[in-house]
């Protein structure tokens, strides 16, 4: 910062000397003074920060069971998609949002299915999305049980934060859709701007908007 101040002072001095040699520029409003230089530098820094922010990606974060596929409890074989999920994802995918899944899968830790079986299930989901011209960028998975007290299981935000860091995502321009309070808590802790709780239950919940139809999200963004 000291170096920048020295440079600005030097520029101001040169401008002053040049002004003395060119009388037509002696008007007080024509001089480039130190404050003007600092203001110009601050404007340049602000513009550069805006450019960097504009380059950041946006994402539609989705819980898996109960949002993408019907939750039959510890799902790894039976695949049935939730009504409207393809329309929702296509809407945001066409607007250049990354589609990222954030899911707790304690069935692995409980021994109900293996990691390989889960991956096969995810491949089936991805293939169906591809048929609708949608790419799921990545599944972020916590395989632990609540008793493991891990750092990644929702409502902790680690999986979301890992995705934000990996893909250089602007959390202030993202959407998270979950069907449990733990989803809302994780998204809020990760500073996600737009959080939706997908449920048919009549609830009052802070930090999110409760919906029972994905089309309501699309309407919000078309408003």
mmCIF file of C-alpha atoms in Angstrom:
data_model
loop_
_atom_site.group_PDB
_atom_site.id
_atom_site.type_symbol
_atom_site.label_atom_id
_atom_site.label_comp_id
_atom_site.label_asym_id
_atom_site.label_seq_id
_atom_site.Cartn_x
_atom_site.Cartn_y
_atom_site.Cartn_z
ATOM 1 C CA UNK A 1 0.000 0.000 0.000
ATOM 2 C CA UNK A 2 2.936 2.332 0.758
ATOM 3 C CA UNK A 3 4.362 1.644 -2.689
ATOM 4 C CA UNK A 4 1.022 2.498 -4.306
ATOM 5 C CA UNK A 5 0.863 5.783 -2.363
ATOM 6 C CA UNK A 6 4.392 6.689 -3.500
ATOM 7 C CA UNK A 7 3.503 5.996 -7.132
ATOM 8 C CA UNK A 8 0.319 8.068 -6.852
ATOM 9 C CA UNK A 9 2.231 10.934 -5.271
ATOM 10 C CA UNK A 10 4.806 10.783 -8.075
ATOM 11 C CA UNK A 11 2.055 10.868 -10.702
ATOM 12 C CA UNK A 12 0.456 13.855 -8.996
ATOM 13 C CA UNK A 13 3.828 15.667 -8.881
ATOM 14 C CA UNK A 14 4.416 15.083 -12.582
ATOM 15 C CA UNK A 15 0.931 16.365 -13.339
ATOM 16 C CA UNK A 16 1.583 19.489 -11.275
ATOM 17 C CA UNK A 17 4.895 20.208 -13.030
ATOM 18 C CA UNK A 18 3.353 19.598 -16.434
ATOM 19 C CA UNK A 19 0.524 21.959 -15.522
ATOM 20 C CA UNK A 20 2.960 24.725 -14.603
ATOM 21 C CA UNK A 21 4.618 24.401 -17.990
ATOM 22 C CA UNK A 22 1.277 24.513 -19.790
ATOM 23 C CA UNK A 23 -0.561 27.611 -18.569
ATOM 24 C CA UNK A 24 -3.755 26.734 -20.354
ATOM 25 C CA UNK A 25 -4.178 23.910 -17.857
ATOM 26 C CA UNK A 26 -3.686 26.020 -14.752
ATOM 27 C CA UNK A 27 -7.422 26.020 -14.056
ATOM 28 C CA UNK A 28 -7.871 24.317 -10.702
ATOM 29 C CA UNK A 29 -10.333 21.787 -12.150
ATOM 30 C CA UNK A 30 -7.805 20.659 -14.752
ATOM 31 C CA UNK A 31 -5.147 19.422 -12.334
ATOM 32 C CA UNK A 32 -4.795 15.743 -11.611
ATOM 33 C CA UNK A 33 -4.380 15.717 -7.846
ATOM 34 C CA UNK A 34 -3.647 12.884 -5.460
ATOM 35 C CA UNK A 35 -7.277 12.401 -4.470
ATOM 36 C CA UNK A 36 -8.272 12.112 -8.128
ATOM 37 C CA UNK A 37 -5.582 9.459 -8.620
ATOM 38 C CA UNK A 38 -6.739 7.472 -5.611
ATOM 39 C CA UNK A 39 -10.329 7.668 -6.776
ATOM 40 C CA UNK A 40 -9.355 6.462 -10.248
ATOM 41 C CA UNK A 41 -7.381 3.586 -8.744
ATOM 42 C CA UNK A 42 -10.294 2.593 -6.513
ATOM 43 C CA UNK A 43 -12.638 2.678 -9.501
ATOM 44 C CA UNK A 44 -10.250 0.420 -11.418
ATOM 45 C CA UNK A 45 -10.056 -2.022 -8.507
ATOM 46 C CA UNK A 46 -13.859 -2.080 -8.193
ATOM 47 C CA UNK A 47 -14.228 -2.737 -11.916
ATOM 48 C CA UNK A 48 -11.691 -5.565 -11.767
ATOM 49 C CA UNK A 49 -13.498 -7.166 -8.816
ATOM 50 C CA UNK A 50 -16.778 -6.967 -10.708
ATOM 51 C CA UNK A 51 -15.175 -8.661 -13.702
ATOM 52 C CA UNK A 52 -13.872 -11.479 -11.504
ATOM 53 C CA UNK A 53 -17.289 -11.874 -9.888
ATOM 54 C CA UNK A 54 -18.941 -12.018 -13.307
ATOM 55 C CA UNK A 55 -16.657 -14.899 -14.271
ATOM 56 C CA UNK A 56 -17.729 -16.958 -11.262
ATOM 57 C CA UNK A 57 -20.126 -19.805 -11.926
ATOM 58 C CA UNK A 58 -23.652 -20.309 -10.659
ATOM 59 C CA UNK A 59 -25.070 -23.605 -9.457
ATOM 60 C CA UNK A 60 -28.330 -25.369 -8.783
ATOM 61 C CA UNK A 61 -27.624 -27.525 -5.738
ATOM 62 C CA UNK A 62 -29.962 -30.458 -5.212
ATOM 63 C CA UNK A 63 -30.499 -32.968 -2.474
ATOM 64 C CA UNK A 64 -30.939 -36.436 -3.956
ATOM 65 C CA UNK A 65 -33.553 -38.646 -2.262
ATOM 66 C CA UNK A 66 -36.867 -36.839 -2.137
ATOM 67 C CA UNK A 67 -35.820 -34.160 -4.650
ATOM 68 C CA UNK A 68 -34.338 -35.949 -7.656
ATOM 69 C CA UNK A 69 -35.657 -39.443 -7.025
ATOM 70 C CA UNK A 70 -38.493 -40.692 -4.855
ATOM 71 C CA UNK A 71 -37.240 -41.529 -1.374
ATOM 72 C CA UNK A 72 -38.005 -45.172 -0.660
ATOM 73 C CA UNK A 73 -35.515 -45.093 2.262
ATOM 74 C CA UNK A 74 -31.874 -46.041 1.693
ATOM 75 C CA UNK A 75 -32.374 -46.088 -2.042
ATOM 76 C CA UNK A 76 -29.819 -47.766 -4.274
ATOM 77 C CA UNK A 77 -31.870 -49.911 -6.696
ATOM 78 C CA UNK A 78 -35.392 -48.648 -7.255
ATOM 79 C CA UNK A 79 -35.237 -45.473 -9.339
ATOM 80 C CA UNK A 80 -38.295 -43.299 -9.766
ATOM 81 C CA UNK A 81 -37.935 -39.602 -10.512
ATOM 82 C CA UNK A 82 -39.805 -36.851 -8.691
ATOM 83 C CA UNK A 83 -42.340 -35.061 -10.892
ATOM 84 C CA UNK A 84 -40.973 -31.898 -12.450
ATOM 85 C CA UNK A 85 -37.300 -32.449 -11.635
ATOM 86 C CA UNK A 86 -36.209 -32.546 -15.281
ATOM 87 C CA UNK A 87 -38.071 -29.320 -16.118
ATOM 88 C CA UNK A 88 -36.493 -27.592 -13.118
ATOM 89 C CA UNK A 89 -32.971 -28.705 -13.977
ATOM 90 C CA UNK A 90 -33.335 -27.952 -17.677
ATOM 91 C CA UNK A 91 -34.490 -24.423 -16.877
ATOM 92 C CA UNK A 92 -31.361 -23.687 -14.831
ATOM 93 C CA UNK A 93 -29.006 -25.738 -17.001
ATOM 94 C CA UNK A 94 -30.020 -23.681 -20.034
ATOM 95 C CA UNK A 95 -29.110 -20.580 -18.030
ATOM 96 C CA UNK A 96 -25.576 -21.964 -17.510
ATOM 97 C CA UNK A 97 -26.059 -23.110 -13.927
ATOM 98 C CA UNK A 98 -24.027 -26.123 -12.864
ATOM 99 C CA UNK A 99 -26.201 -28.971 -11.606
ATOM 100 C CA UNK A 100 -24.622 -30.376 -8.431
ATOM 101 C CA UNK A 101 -26.024 -32.999 -6.076
ATOM 102 C CA UNK A 102 -25.358 -32.779 -2.321
ATOM 103 C CA UNK A 103 -26.443 -35.962 -0.566
ATOM 104 C CA UNK A 104 -26.142 -37.857 2.709
ATOM 105 C CA UNK A 105 -25.912 -41.593 2.027
ATOM 106 C CA UNK A 106 -25.551 -43.215 5.438
ATOM 107 C CA UNK A 107 -26.738 -46.489 3.916
ATOM 108 C CA UNK A 108 -23.090 -47.034 3.025
ATOM 109 C CA UNK A 109 -21.919 -46.536 6.585
ATOM 110 C CA UNK A 110 -24.762 -48.716 7.877
ATOM 111 C CA UNK A 111 -23.794 -51.518 5.497
ATOM 112 C CA UNK A 112 -27.073 -51.463 3.541
ATOM 113 C CA UNK A 113 -25.293 -50.994 0.218
ATOM 114 C CA UNK A 114 -21.775 -50.426 -1.047
ATOM 115 C CA UNK A 115 -20.101 -47.373 -2.491
ATOM 116 C CA UNK A 116 -19.966 -49.162 -5.849
ATOM 117 C CA UNK A 117 -23.713 -49.803 -5.773
ATOM 118 C CA UNK A 118 -24.325 -46.157 -5.012
ATOM 119 C CA UNK A 119 -22.102 -45.109 -7.921
ATOM 120 C CA UNK A 120 -24.005 -47.409 -10.261
ATOM 121 C CA UNK A 121 -27.247 -45.804 -9.076
ATOM 122 C CA UNK A 122 -25.793 -42.355 -9.756
ATOM 123 C CA UNK A 123 -24.736 -43.421 -13.234
ATOM 124 C CA UNK A 124 -28.335 -44.431 -13.955
ATOM 125 C CA UNK A 125 -29.515 -41.015 -12.775
ATOM 126 C CA UNK A 126 -26.927 -39.231 -14.918
ATOM 127 C CA UNK A 127 -27.897 -41.242 -17.993
ATOM 128 C CA UNK A 128 -31.554 -40.288 -17.574
ATOM 129 C CA UNK A 129 -30.595 -36.633 -17.216
ATOM 130 C CA UNK A 130 -28.496 -36.854 -20.378
ATOM 131 C CA UNK A 131 -31.606 -38.019 -22.233
ATOM 132 C CA UNK A 132 -33.112 -34.666 -21.271
ATOM 133 C CA UNK A 133 -29.950 -32.839 -22.418
ATOM 134 C CA UNK A 134 -28.874 -32.048 -18.859
ATOM 135 C CA UNK A 135 -25.463 -32.712 -17.320
ATOM 136 C CA UNK A 136 -25.108 -33.401 -13.615
ATOM 137 C CA UNK A 137 -21.710 -31.944 -12.882
ATOM 138 C CA UNK A 138 -20.965 -33.992 -9.787
ATOM 139 C CA UNK A 139 -22.398 -35.873 -6.832
ATOM 140 C CA UNK A 140 -20.963 -34.822 -3.478
ATOM 141 C CA UNK A 141 -21.642 -37.662 -1.066
ATOM 142 C CA UNK A 142 -21.346 -38.189 2.684
ATOM 143 C CA UNK A 143 -21.267 -41.952 3.383
ATOM 144 C CA UNK A 144 -21.190 -41.620 7.172
ATOM 145 C CA UNK A 145 -23.795 -42.316 9.840
ATOM 146 C CA UNK A 146 -24.834 -39.644 12.346
ATOM 147 C CA UNK A 147 -22.854 -41.477 15.037
ATOM 148 C CA UNK A 148 -19.644 -40.980 13.045
ATOM 149 C CA UNK A 149 -19.791 -37.251 13.812
ATOM 150 C CA UNK A 150 -18.055 -36.488 10.515
ATOM 151 C CA UNK A 151 -17.434 -33.072 9.025
ATOM 152 C CA UNK A 152 -19.346 -33.636 5.775
ATOM 153 C CA UNK A 153 -22.811 -34.853 6.773
ATOM 154 C CA UNK A 154 -25.590 -32.309 6.412
ATOM 155 C CA UNK A 155 -26.588 -30.102 8.229
ATOM 156 C CA UNK A 156 -22.875 -29.261 8.126
ATOM 157 C CA UNK A 157 -22.053 -27.275 4.985
ATOM 158 C CA UNK A 158 -18.753 -28.906 4.023
ATOM 159 C CA UNK A 159 -19.977 -30.657 0.866
ATOM 160 C CA UNK A 160 -21.472 -27.422 -0.452
ATOM 161 C CA UNK A 161 -18.359 -25.439 0.451
ATOM 162 C CA UNK A 162 -16.168 -28.043 -1.258
ATOM 163 C CA UNK A 163 -18.248 -27.717 -4.425
ATOM 164 C CA UNK A 164 -18.089 -23.904 -4.294
ATOM 165 C CA UNK A 165 -14.309 -24.016 -3.980
ATOM 166 C CA UNK A 166 -13.778 -26.703 -6.607
ATOM 167 C CA UNK A 167 -15.867 -25.014 -9.312
ATOM 168 C CA UNK A 168 -15.323 -21.365 -8.317
ATOM 169 C CA UNK A 169 -19.014 -20.799 -7.647
ATOM 170 C CA UNK A 170 -20.632 -17.573 -6.520
ATOM 171 C CA UNK A 171 -22.854 -18.661 -3.631
ATOM 172 C CA UNK A 172 -24.781 -15.388 -3.847
ATOM 173 C CA UNK A 173 -26.179 -16.440 -7.215
ATOM 174 C CA UNK A 174 -27.034 -20.051 -6.454
ATOM 175 C CA UNK A 175 -30.116 -22.095 -5.671
ATOM 176 C CA UNK A 176 -30.425 -24.988 -3.231
ATOM 177 C CA UNK A 177 -33.396 -27.357 -3.206
ATOM 178 C CA UNK A 178 -33.791 -29.880 -0.393
ATOM 179 C CA UNK A 179 -36.585 -31.750 1.316
ATOM 180 C CA UNK A 180 -35.305 -31.771 4.899
ATOM 181 C CA UNK A 181 -34.516 -29.142 7.507
ATOM 182 C CA UNK A 182 -30.903 -30.365 7.490
ATOM 183 C CA UNK A 183 -30.685 -29.334 3.817
ATOM 184 C CA UNK A 184 -31.845 -25.823 4.676
ATOM 185 C CA UNK A 185 -29.387 -25.595 7.560
ATOM 186 C CA UNK A 186 -26.468 -26.705 5.410
ATOM 187 C CA UNK A 187 -27.328 -24.323 2.580
ATOM 188 C CA UNK A 188 -27.795 -21.393 4.967
ATOM 189 C CA UNK A 189 -24.454 -22.128 6.656
ATOM 190 C CA UNK A 190 -22.826 -22.070 3.211
ATOM 191 C CA UNK A 191 -24.367 -18.625 2.494
ATOM 192 C CA UNK A 192 -26.501 -19.843 -0.407
ATOM 193 C CA UNK A 193 -28.770 -16.988 -1.424
ATOM 194 C CA UNK A 194 -31.857 -18.875 -2.657
ATOM 195 C CA UNK A 195 -32.953 -21.849 -0.542
ATOM 196 C CA UNK A 196 -36.081 -23.919 -1.130
ATOM 197 C CA UNK A 197 -37.609 -26.619 1.053
ATOM 198 C CA UNK A 198 -39.586 -29.046 -1.090
ATOM 199 C CA UNK A 199 -42.331 -30.568 1.009
ATOM 200 C CA UNK A 200 -46.096 -31.030 1.108
ATOM 201 C CA UNK A 201 -46.118 -30.524 4.875
ATOM 202 C CA UNK A 202 -47.418 -27.228 6.208
ATOM 203 C CA UNK A 203 -44.330 -25.846 7.883
ATOM 204 C CA UNK A 204 -42.965 -22.503 8.929
ATOM 205 C CA UNK A 205 -39.231 -22.429 8.462
ATOM 206 C CA UNK A 206 -36.789 -19.542 8.492
ATOM 207 C CA UNK A 207 -34.092 -18.970 5.870
ATOM 208 C CA UNK A 208 -35.955 -20.687 3.041
ATOM 209 C CA UNK A 209 -39.060 -20.703 0.914
ATOM 210 C CA UNK A 210 -41.342 -23.716 1.251
ATOM 211 C CA UNK A 211 -42.703 -25.154 -1.997
ATOM 212 C CA UNK A 212 -44.614 -28.240 -3.095
ATOM 213 C CA UNK A 213 -44.076 -27.774 -6.822
ATOM 214 C CA UNK A 214 -40.788 -27.143 -8.653
ATOM 215 C CA UNK A 215 -42.572 -24.824 -11.076
ATOM 216 C CA UNK A 216 -42.827 -22.293 -8.250
ATOM 217 C CA UNK A 217 -39.040 -21.964 -8.314
ATOM 218 C CA UNK A 218 -39.057 -21.338 -12.046
ATOM 219 C CA UNK A 219 -41.787 -18.720 -11.589
ATOM 220 C CA UNK A 220 -39.680 -16.953 -8.969
ATOM 221 C CA UNK A 221 -36.827 -16.593 -11.437
ATOM 222 C CA UNK A 222 -39.136 -15.502 -14.250
ATOM 223 C CA UNK A 223 -40.713 -12.789 -12.113
#
